[in-house]
mmCIF file of C-alpha atoms and ligand atoms in Angstrom:
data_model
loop_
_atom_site.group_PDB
_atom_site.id
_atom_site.type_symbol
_atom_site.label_atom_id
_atom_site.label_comp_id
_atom_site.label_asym_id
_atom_site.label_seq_id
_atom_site.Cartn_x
_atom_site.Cartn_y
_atom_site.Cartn_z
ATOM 1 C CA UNK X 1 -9.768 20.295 -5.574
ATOM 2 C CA UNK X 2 -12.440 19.295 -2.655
ATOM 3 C CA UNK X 3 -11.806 20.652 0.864
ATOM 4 C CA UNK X 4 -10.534 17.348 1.893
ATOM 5 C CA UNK X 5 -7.339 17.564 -0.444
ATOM 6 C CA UNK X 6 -6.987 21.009 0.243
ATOM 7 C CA UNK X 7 -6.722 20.451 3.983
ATOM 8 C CA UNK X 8 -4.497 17.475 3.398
ATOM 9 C CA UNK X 9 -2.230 19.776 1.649
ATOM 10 C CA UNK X 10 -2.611 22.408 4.219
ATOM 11 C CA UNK X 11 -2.098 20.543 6.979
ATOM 12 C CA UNK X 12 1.218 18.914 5.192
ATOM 13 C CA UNK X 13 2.314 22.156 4.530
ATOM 14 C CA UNK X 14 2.637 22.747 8.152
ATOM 15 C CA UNK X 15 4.586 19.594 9.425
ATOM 16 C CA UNK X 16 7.130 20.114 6.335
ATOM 17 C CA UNK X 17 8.420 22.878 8.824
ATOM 18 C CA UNK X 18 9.748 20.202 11.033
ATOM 19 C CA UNK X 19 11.399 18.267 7.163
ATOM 20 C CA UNK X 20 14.053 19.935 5.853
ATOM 21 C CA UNK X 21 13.816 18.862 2.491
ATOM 22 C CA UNK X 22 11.148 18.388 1.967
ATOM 23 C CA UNK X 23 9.939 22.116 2.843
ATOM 24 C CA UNK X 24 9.660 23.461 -0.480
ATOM 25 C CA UNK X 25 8.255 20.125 -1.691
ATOM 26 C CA UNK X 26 4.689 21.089 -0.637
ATOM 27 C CA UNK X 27 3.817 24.316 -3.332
ATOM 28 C CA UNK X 28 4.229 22.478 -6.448
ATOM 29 C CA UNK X 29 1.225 21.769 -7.809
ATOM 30 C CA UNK X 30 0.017 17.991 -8.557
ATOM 31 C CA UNK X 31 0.532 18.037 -12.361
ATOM 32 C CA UNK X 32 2.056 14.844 -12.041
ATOM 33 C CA UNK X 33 4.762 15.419 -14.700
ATOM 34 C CA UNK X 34 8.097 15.212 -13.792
ATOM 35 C CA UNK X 35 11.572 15.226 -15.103
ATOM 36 C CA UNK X 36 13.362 11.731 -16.104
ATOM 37 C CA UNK X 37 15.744 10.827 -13.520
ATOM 38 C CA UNK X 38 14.160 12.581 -10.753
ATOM 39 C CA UNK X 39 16.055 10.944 -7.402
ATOM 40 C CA UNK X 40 15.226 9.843 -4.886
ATOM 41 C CA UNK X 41 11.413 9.243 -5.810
ATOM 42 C CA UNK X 42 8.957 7.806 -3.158
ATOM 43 C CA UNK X 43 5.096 7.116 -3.879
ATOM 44 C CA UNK X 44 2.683 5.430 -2.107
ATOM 45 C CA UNK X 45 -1.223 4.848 -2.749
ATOM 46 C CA UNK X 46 -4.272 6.654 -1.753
ATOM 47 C CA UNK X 47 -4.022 10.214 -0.015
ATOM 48 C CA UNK X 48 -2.609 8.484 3.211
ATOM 49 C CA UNK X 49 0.398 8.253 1.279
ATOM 50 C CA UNK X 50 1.034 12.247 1.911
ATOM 51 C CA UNK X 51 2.366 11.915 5.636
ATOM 52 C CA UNK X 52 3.478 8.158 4.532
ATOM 53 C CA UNK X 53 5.849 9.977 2.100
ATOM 54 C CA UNK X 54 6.813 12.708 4.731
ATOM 55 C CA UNK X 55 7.966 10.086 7.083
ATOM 56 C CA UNK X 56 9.752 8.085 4.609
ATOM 57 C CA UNK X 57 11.306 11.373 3.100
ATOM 58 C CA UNK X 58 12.399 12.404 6.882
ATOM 59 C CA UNK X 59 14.076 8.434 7.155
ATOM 60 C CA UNK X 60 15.608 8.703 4.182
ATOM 61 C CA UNK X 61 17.181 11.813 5.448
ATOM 62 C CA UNK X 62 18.400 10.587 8.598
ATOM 63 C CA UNK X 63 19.753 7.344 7.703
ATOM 64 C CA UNK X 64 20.081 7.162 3.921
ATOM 65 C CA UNK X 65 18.419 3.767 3.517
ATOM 66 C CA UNK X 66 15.619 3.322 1.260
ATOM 67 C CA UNK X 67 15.263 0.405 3.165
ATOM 68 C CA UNK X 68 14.283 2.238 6.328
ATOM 69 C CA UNK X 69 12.465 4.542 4.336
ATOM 70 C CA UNK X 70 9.616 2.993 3.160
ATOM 71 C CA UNK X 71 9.003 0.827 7.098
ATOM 72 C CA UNK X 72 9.082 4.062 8.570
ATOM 73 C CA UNK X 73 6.522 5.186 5.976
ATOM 74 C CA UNK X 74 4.076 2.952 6.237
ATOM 75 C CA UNK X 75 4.480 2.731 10.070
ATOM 76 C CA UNK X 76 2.781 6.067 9.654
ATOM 77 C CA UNK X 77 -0.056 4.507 8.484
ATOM 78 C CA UNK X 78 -0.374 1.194 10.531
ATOM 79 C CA UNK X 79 -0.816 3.779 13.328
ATOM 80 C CA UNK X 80 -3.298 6.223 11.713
ATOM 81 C CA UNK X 81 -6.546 5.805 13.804
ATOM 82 C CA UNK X 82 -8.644 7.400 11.169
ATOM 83 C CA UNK X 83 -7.887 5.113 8.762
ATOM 84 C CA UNK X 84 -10.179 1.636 8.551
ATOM 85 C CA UNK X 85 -8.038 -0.295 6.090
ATOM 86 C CA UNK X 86 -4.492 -0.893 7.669
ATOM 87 C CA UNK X 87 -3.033 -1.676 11.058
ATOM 88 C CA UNK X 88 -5.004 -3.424 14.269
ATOM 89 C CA UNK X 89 -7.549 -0.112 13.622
ATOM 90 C CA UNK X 90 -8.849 -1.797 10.730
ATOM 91 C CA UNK X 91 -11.965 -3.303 9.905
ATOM 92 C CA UNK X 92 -11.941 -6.861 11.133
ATOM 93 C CA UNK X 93 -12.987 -10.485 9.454
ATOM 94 C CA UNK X 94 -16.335 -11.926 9.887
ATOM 95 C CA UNK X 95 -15.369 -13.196 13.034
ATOM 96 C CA UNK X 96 -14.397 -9.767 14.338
ATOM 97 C CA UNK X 97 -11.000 -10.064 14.688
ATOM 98 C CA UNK X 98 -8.299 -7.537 13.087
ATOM 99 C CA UNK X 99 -5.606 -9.861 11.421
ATOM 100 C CA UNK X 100 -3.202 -7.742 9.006
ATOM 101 C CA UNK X 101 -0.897 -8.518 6.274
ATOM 102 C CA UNK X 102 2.322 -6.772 5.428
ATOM 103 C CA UNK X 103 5.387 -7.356 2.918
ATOM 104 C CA UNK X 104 8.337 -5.666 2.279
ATOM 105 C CA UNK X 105 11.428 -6.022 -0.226
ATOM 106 C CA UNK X 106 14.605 -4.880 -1.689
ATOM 107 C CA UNK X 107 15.953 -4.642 -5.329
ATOM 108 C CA UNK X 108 18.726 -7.465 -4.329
ATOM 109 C CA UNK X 109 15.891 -10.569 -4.552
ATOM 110 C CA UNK X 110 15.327 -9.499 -0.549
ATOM 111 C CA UNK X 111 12.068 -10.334 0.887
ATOM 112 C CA UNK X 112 9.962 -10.657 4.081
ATOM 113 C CA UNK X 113 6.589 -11.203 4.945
ATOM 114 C CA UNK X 114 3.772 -12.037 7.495
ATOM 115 C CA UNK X 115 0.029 -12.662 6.932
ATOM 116 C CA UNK X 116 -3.264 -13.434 9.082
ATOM 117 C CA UNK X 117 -0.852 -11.734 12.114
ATOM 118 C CA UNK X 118 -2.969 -10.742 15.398
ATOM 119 C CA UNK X 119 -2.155 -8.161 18.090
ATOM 120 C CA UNK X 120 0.889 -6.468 16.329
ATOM 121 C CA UNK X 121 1.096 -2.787 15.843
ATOM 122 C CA UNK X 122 3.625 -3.078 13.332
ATOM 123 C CA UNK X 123 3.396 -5.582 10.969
ATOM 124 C CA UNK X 124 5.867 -4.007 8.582
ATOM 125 C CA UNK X 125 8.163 -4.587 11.013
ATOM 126 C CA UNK X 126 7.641 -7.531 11.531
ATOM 127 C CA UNK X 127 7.801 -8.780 7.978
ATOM 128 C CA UNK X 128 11.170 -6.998 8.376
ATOM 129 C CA UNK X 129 12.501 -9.485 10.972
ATOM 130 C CA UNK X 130 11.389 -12.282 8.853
ATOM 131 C CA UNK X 131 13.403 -10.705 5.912
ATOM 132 C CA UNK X 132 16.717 -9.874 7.954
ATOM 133 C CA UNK X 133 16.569 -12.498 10.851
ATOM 134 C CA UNK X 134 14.972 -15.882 9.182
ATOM 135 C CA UNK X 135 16.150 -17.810 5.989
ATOM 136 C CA UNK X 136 12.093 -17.557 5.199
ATOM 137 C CA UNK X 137 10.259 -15.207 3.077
ATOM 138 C CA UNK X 138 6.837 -15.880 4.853
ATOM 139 C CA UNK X 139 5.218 -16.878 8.310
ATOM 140 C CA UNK X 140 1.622 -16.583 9.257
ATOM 141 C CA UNK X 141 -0.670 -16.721 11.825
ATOM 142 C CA UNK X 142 0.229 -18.260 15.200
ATOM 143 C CA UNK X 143 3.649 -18.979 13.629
ATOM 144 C CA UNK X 144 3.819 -15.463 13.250
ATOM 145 C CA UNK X 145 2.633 -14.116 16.595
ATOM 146 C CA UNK X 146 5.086 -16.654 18.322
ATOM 147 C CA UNK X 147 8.182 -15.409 16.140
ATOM 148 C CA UNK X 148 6.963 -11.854 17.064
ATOM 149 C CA UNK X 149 7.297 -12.318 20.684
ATOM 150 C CA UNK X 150 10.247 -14.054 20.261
ATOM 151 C CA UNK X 151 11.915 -10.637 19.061
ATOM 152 C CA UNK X 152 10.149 -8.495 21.664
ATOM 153 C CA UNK X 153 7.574 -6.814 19.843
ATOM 154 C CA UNK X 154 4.642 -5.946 22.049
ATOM 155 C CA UNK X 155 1.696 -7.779 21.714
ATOM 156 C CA UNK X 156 -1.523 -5.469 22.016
ATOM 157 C CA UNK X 157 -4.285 -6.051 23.481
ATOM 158 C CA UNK X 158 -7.316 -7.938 21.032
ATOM 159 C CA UNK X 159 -10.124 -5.256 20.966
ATOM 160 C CA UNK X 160 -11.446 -3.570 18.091
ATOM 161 C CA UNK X 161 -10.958 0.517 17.774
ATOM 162 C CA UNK X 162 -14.568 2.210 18.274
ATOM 163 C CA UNK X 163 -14.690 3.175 14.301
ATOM 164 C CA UNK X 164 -14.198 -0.457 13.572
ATOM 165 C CA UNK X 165 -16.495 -1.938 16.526
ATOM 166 C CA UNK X 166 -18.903 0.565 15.475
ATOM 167 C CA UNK X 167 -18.859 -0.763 11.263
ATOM 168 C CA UNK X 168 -18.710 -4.037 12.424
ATOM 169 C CA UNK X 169 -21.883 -3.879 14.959
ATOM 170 C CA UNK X 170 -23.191 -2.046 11.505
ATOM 171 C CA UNK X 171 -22.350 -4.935 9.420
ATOM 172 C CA UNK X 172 -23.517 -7.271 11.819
ATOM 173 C CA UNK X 173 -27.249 -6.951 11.049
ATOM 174 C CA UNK X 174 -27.455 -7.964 7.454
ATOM 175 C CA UNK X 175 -23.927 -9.917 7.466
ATOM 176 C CA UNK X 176 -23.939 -9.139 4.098
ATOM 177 C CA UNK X 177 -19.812 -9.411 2.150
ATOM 178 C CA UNK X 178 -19.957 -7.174 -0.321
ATOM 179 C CA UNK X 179 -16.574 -5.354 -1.460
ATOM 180 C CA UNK X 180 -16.971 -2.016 -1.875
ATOM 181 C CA UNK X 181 -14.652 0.168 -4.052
ATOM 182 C CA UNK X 182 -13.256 3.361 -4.935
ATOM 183 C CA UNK X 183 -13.346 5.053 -0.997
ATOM 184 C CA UNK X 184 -10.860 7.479 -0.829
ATOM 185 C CA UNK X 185 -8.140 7.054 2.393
ATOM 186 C CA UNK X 186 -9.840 3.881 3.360
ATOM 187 C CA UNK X 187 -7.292 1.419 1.389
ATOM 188 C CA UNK X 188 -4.183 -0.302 1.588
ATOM 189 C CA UNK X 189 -1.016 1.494 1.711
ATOM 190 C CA UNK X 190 2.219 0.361 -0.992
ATOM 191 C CA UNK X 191 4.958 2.188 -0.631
ATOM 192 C CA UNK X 192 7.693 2.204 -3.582
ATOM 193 C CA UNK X 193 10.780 4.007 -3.847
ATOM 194 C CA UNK X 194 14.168 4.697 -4.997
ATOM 195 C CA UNK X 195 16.779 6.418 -3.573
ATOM 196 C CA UNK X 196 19.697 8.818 -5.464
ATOM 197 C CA UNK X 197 22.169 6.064 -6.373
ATOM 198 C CA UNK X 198 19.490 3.703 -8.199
ATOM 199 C CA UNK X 199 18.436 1.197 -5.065
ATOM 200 C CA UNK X 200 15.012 0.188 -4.893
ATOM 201 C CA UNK X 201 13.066 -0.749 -1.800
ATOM 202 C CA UNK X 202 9.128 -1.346 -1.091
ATOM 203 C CA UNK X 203 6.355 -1.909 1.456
ATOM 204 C CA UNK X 204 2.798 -2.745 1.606
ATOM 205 C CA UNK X 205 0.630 -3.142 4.864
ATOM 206 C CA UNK X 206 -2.899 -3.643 5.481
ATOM 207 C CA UNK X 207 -6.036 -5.148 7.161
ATOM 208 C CA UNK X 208 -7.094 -6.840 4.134
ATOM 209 C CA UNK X 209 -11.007 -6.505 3.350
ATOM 210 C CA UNK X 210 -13.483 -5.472 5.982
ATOM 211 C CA UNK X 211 -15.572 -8.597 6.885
ATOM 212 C CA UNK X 212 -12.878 -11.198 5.291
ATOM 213 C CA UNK X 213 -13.108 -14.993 5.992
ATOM 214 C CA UNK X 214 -10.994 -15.698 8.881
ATOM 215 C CA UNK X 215 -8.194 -16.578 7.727
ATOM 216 C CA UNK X 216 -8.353 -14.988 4.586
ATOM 217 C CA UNK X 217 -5.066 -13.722 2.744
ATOM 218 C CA UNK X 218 -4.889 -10.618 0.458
ATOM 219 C CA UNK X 219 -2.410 -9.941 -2.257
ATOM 220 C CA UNK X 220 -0.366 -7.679 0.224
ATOM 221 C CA UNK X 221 1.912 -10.423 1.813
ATOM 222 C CA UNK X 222 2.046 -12.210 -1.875
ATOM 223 C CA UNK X 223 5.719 -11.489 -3.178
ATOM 224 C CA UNK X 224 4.795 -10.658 -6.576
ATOM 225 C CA UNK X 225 1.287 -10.188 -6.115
ATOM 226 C CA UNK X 226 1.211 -6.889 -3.773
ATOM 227 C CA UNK X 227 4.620 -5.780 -3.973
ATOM 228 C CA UNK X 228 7.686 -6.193 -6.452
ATOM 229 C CA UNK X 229 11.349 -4.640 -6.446
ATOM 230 C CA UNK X 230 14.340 -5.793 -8.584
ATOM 231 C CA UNK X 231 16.923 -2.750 -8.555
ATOM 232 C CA UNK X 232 18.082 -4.157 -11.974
ATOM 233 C CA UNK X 233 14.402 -2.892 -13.667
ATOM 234 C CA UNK X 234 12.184 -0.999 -10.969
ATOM 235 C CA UNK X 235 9.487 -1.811 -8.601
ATOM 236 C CA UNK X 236 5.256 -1.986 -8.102
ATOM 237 C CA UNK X 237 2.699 -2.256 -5.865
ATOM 238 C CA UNK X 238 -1.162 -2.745 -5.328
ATOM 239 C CA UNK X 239 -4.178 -2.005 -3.602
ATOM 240 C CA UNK X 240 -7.894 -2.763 -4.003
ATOM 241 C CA UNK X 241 -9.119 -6.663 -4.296
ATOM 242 C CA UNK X 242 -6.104 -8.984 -3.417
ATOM 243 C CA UNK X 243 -7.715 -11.888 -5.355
ATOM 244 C CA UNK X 244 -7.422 -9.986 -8.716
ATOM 245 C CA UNK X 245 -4.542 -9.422 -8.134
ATOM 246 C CA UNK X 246 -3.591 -12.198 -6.929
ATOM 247 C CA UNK X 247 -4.880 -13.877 -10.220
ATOM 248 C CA UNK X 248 -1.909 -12.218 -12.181
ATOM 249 C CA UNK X 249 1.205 -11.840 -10.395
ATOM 250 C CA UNK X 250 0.105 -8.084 -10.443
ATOM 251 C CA UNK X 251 3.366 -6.631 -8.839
ATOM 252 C CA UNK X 252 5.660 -8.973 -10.979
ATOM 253 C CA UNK X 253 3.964 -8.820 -14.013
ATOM 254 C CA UNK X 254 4.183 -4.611 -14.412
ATOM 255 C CA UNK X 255 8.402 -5.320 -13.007
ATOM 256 C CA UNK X 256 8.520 -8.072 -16.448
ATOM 257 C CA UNK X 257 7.013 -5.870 -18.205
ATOM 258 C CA UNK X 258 9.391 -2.923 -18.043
ATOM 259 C CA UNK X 259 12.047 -4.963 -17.965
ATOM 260 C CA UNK X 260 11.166 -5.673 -21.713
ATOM 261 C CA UNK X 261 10.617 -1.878 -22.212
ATOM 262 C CA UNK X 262 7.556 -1.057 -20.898
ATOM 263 C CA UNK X 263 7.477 2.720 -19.265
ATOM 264 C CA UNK X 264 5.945 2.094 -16.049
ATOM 265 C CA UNK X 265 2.743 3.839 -17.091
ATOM 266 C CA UNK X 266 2.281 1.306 -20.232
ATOM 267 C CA UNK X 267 2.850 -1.612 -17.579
ATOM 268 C CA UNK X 268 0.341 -0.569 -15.291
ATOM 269 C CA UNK X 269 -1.940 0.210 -18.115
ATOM 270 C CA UNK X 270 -1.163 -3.611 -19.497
ATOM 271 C CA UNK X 271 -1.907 -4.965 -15.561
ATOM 272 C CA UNK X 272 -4.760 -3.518 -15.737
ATOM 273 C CA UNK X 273 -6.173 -5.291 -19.190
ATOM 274 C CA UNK X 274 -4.859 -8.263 -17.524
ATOM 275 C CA UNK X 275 -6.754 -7.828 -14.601
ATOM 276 C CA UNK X 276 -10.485 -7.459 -15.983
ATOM 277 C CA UNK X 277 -9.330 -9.729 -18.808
ATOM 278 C CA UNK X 278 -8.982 -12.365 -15.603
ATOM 279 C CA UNK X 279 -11.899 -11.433 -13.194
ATOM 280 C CA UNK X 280 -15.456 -11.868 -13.296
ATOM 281 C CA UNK X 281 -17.994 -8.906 -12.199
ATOM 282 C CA UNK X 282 -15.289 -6.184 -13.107
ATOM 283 C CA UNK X 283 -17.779 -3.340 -12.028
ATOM 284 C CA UNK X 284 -17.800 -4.830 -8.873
ATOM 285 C CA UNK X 285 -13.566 -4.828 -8.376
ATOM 286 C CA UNK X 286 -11.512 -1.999 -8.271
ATOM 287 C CA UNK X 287 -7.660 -2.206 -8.307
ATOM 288 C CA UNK X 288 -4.676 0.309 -8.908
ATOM 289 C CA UNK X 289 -1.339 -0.383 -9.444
ATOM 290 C CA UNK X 290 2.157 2.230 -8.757
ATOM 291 C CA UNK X 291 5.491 1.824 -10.904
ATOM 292 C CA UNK X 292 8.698 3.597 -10.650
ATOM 293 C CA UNK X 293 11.393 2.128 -13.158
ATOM 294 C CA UNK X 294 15.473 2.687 -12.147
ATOM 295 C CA UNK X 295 15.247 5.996 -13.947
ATOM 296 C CA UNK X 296 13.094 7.354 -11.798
ATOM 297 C CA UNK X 297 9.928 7.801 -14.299
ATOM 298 C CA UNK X 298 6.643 6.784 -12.543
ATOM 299 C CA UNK X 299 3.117 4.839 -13.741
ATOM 300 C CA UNK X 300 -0.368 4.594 -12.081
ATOM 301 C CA UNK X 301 -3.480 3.060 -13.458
ATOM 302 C CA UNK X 302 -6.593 1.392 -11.792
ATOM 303 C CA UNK X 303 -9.585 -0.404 -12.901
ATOM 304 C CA UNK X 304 -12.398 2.186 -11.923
ATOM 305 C CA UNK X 305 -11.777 6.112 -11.308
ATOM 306 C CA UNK X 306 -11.049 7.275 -7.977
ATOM 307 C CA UNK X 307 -7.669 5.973 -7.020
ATOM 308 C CA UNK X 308 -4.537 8.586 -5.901
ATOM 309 C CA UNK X 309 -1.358 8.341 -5.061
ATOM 310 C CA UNK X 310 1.255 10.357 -3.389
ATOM 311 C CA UNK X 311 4.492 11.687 -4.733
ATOM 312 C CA UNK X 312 7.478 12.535 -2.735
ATOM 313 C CA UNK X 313 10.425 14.147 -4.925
ATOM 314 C CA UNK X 314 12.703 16.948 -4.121
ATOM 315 C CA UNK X 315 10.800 18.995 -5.712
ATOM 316 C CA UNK X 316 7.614 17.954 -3.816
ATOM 317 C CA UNK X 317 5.145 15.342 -2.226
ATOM 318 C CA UNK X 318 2.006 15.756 -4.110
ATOM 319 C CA UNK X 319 -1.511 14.038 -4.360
ATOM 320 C CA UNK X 320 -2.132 13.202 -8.141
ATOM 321 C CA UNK X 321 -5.261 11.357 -9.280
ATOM 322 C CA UNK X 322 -4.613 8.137 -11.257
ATOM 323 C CA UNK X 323 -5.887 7.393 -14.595
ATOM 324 C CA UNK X 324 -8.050 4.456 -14.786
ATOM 325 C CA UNK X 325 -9.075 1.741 -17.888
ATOM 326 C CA UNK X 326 -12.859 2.654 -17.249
ATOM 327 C CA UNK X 327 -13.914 6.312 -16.886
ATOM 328 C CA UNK X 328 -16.244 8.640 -14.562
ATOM 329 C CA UNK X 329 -19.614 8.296 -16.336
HETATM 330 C C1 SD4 T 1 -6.377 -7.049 0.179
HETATM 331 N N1 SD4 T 1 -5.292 -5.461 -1.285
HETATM 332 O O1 SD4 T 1 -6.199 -7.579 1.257
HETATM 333 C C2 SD4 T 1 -5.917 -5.635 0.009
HETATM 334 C C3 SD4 T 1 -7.142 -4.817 0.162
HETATM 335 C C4 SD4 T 1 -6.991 -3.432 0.085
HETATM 336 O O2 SD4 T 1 -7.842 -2.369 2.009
HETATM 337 O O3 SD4 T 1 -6.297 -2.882 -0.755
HETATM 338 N N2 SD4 T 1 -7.754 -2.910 1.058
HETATM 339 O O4 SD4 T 1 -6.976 -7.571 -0.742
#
């Protein structure tokens, strides 16, 4: 285990004092096995997903909505300053502006989302209010600014943090776009999960990629693409180059997929083929994918080594290192 995990895990041991619940969660070890019909089940992507899950864990706790769950989770993240790849902290475009996408959705056919969004903290909120307060599924842009004054969320001011003004300066020089893959806690964060009577909720926020075209969209906002729930089969999620996944309905295509009896590792696997069956310059694109079916039993897979994902069950919230179609050399 390198030091970074094993502070991660440290340091979560210490705020599980404040989660009942959760508490004894943090000394099982990351085999990633885990019974059938383990409820509720939360993951979310990359090691950012630890406190992600902790949050979401603590929200479930309080109000019993998955729902709530997985906003709160990822609100976690939005406001994590060390991390480069979600909220206004994020890397920006070319242009040096932060503009995020976020989506979020329900097992009933509920949806919301907002893309290309400036100056708010909280997109996954936002994509919320879309969900619950407009008969849309989507607003971007200016459209989406305006409708986020409109229900009072605060509008922050339009500087970069000094990580991301310092990368950018960096990038700057050469101006050179050049995705780069497989760095740990620097990704998007999808959040799945399913609570103990079988309802399904999700999330996914981010900054899309560093150094974007302005104006650029990422698979995150993309119903189907970034994020997929129908309580009736189970839910998925992405991270890692929206246009792959993009290309095939990533999020929908692992939730089709199990529902014609796929386990939600073998649909992840098959997303995967798809993928680099459907992309150019594979060594140059790295993707992962999360499942959870209604059952409760879990899938991961990525193109490249290197992608994690946290677990939150009752009997704990654990880092586990996804499999992935091509292997460490
Ligand atoms: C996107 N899927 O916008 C996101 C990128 C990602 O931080 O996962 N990165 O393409």
């Amino acid at each position: 285990m390198s030091q970074r995990r094993k502070f991660i895990k440290k340091s979560l041991l210490g705020s599980a004092v404040f989660l009942p619940g959760v508490a004894s969660a943090f000394n099982v070890p990351a085999t990633g096995k885990q019974a059938i019909g383990e409820k509720p089940i939360i993951l979310s992507t990359w090691n950012h997903g630890l406190p992600a899950n902790a949050d979401a864990w603590a929200k479930l706790e309080d109000t019993g909505s998955i729902l709530d769950a997985v906003e709160a989770g990822v609100k976690n993240t939005e406001l994590d300053l060390t991390n480069l790849s979600v909220g206004l902290q994020g890397l920006p475009d070319r242009e040096g502006i932060a503009t995020l996408d976020a989506s979020i959705m329900t097992g009933d056919g509920s949806c919301g989302s907002v893309a290309f969004v400036r100056q708010i903290k909280h997109p996954i909120s936002l994509a919320r209010a879309v969900m619950e307060k407009t008969p849309h599924v989507m607003i971007v842009g200016e459209g989406a600014r305006q409708f986020a004054i409109a229900q009072g969320f605060p509008l922050e001011e339009e500087k970069l943090s000094p990580n991301a003004q310092k990368a950018y300066d960096k990038w700057k020089v050469n101006s050179q776009y050049k995705p780069i893959i497989n760095i740990e806690n620097h990704d998007t964060i999808g959040m799945i999960g399913l609570d103990a009577n079988g309802k399904l909720a999700g999330s996914c926020t981010t900054s899309g990629l560093a150094y974007k075209m302005h104006g650029r969209v990422g698979d995150s906002p993309i119903i189907g693409a970034g994020l997929y729930v129908d309580d009736e089969v189970g839910a998925a999620t992405a991270t890692g180059l929206g246009e792959s996944i993009i290309r095939i309905c990533g999020s929908f295509l692992i939730v089709e997929l199990m529902r014609q009896g796929r386990t939600p590792q073998e649909a992840c696997e098959e997303a995967v083929r798809r993928l680099i069956s459907k992309n150019k310059d594979i060594k140059d694109i790295q993707a992962g994918f999360l499942a959870i079916n209604k059952e409760g039993e879990t899938g991961a897979y990525a193109v490249h080594p290197g992608f994690n994902f946290a677990k939150a069950t009752n009997s704990g919230n654990v880092l586990i290192d996804s499999g992935s179609h091509f292997k460490k050399q």
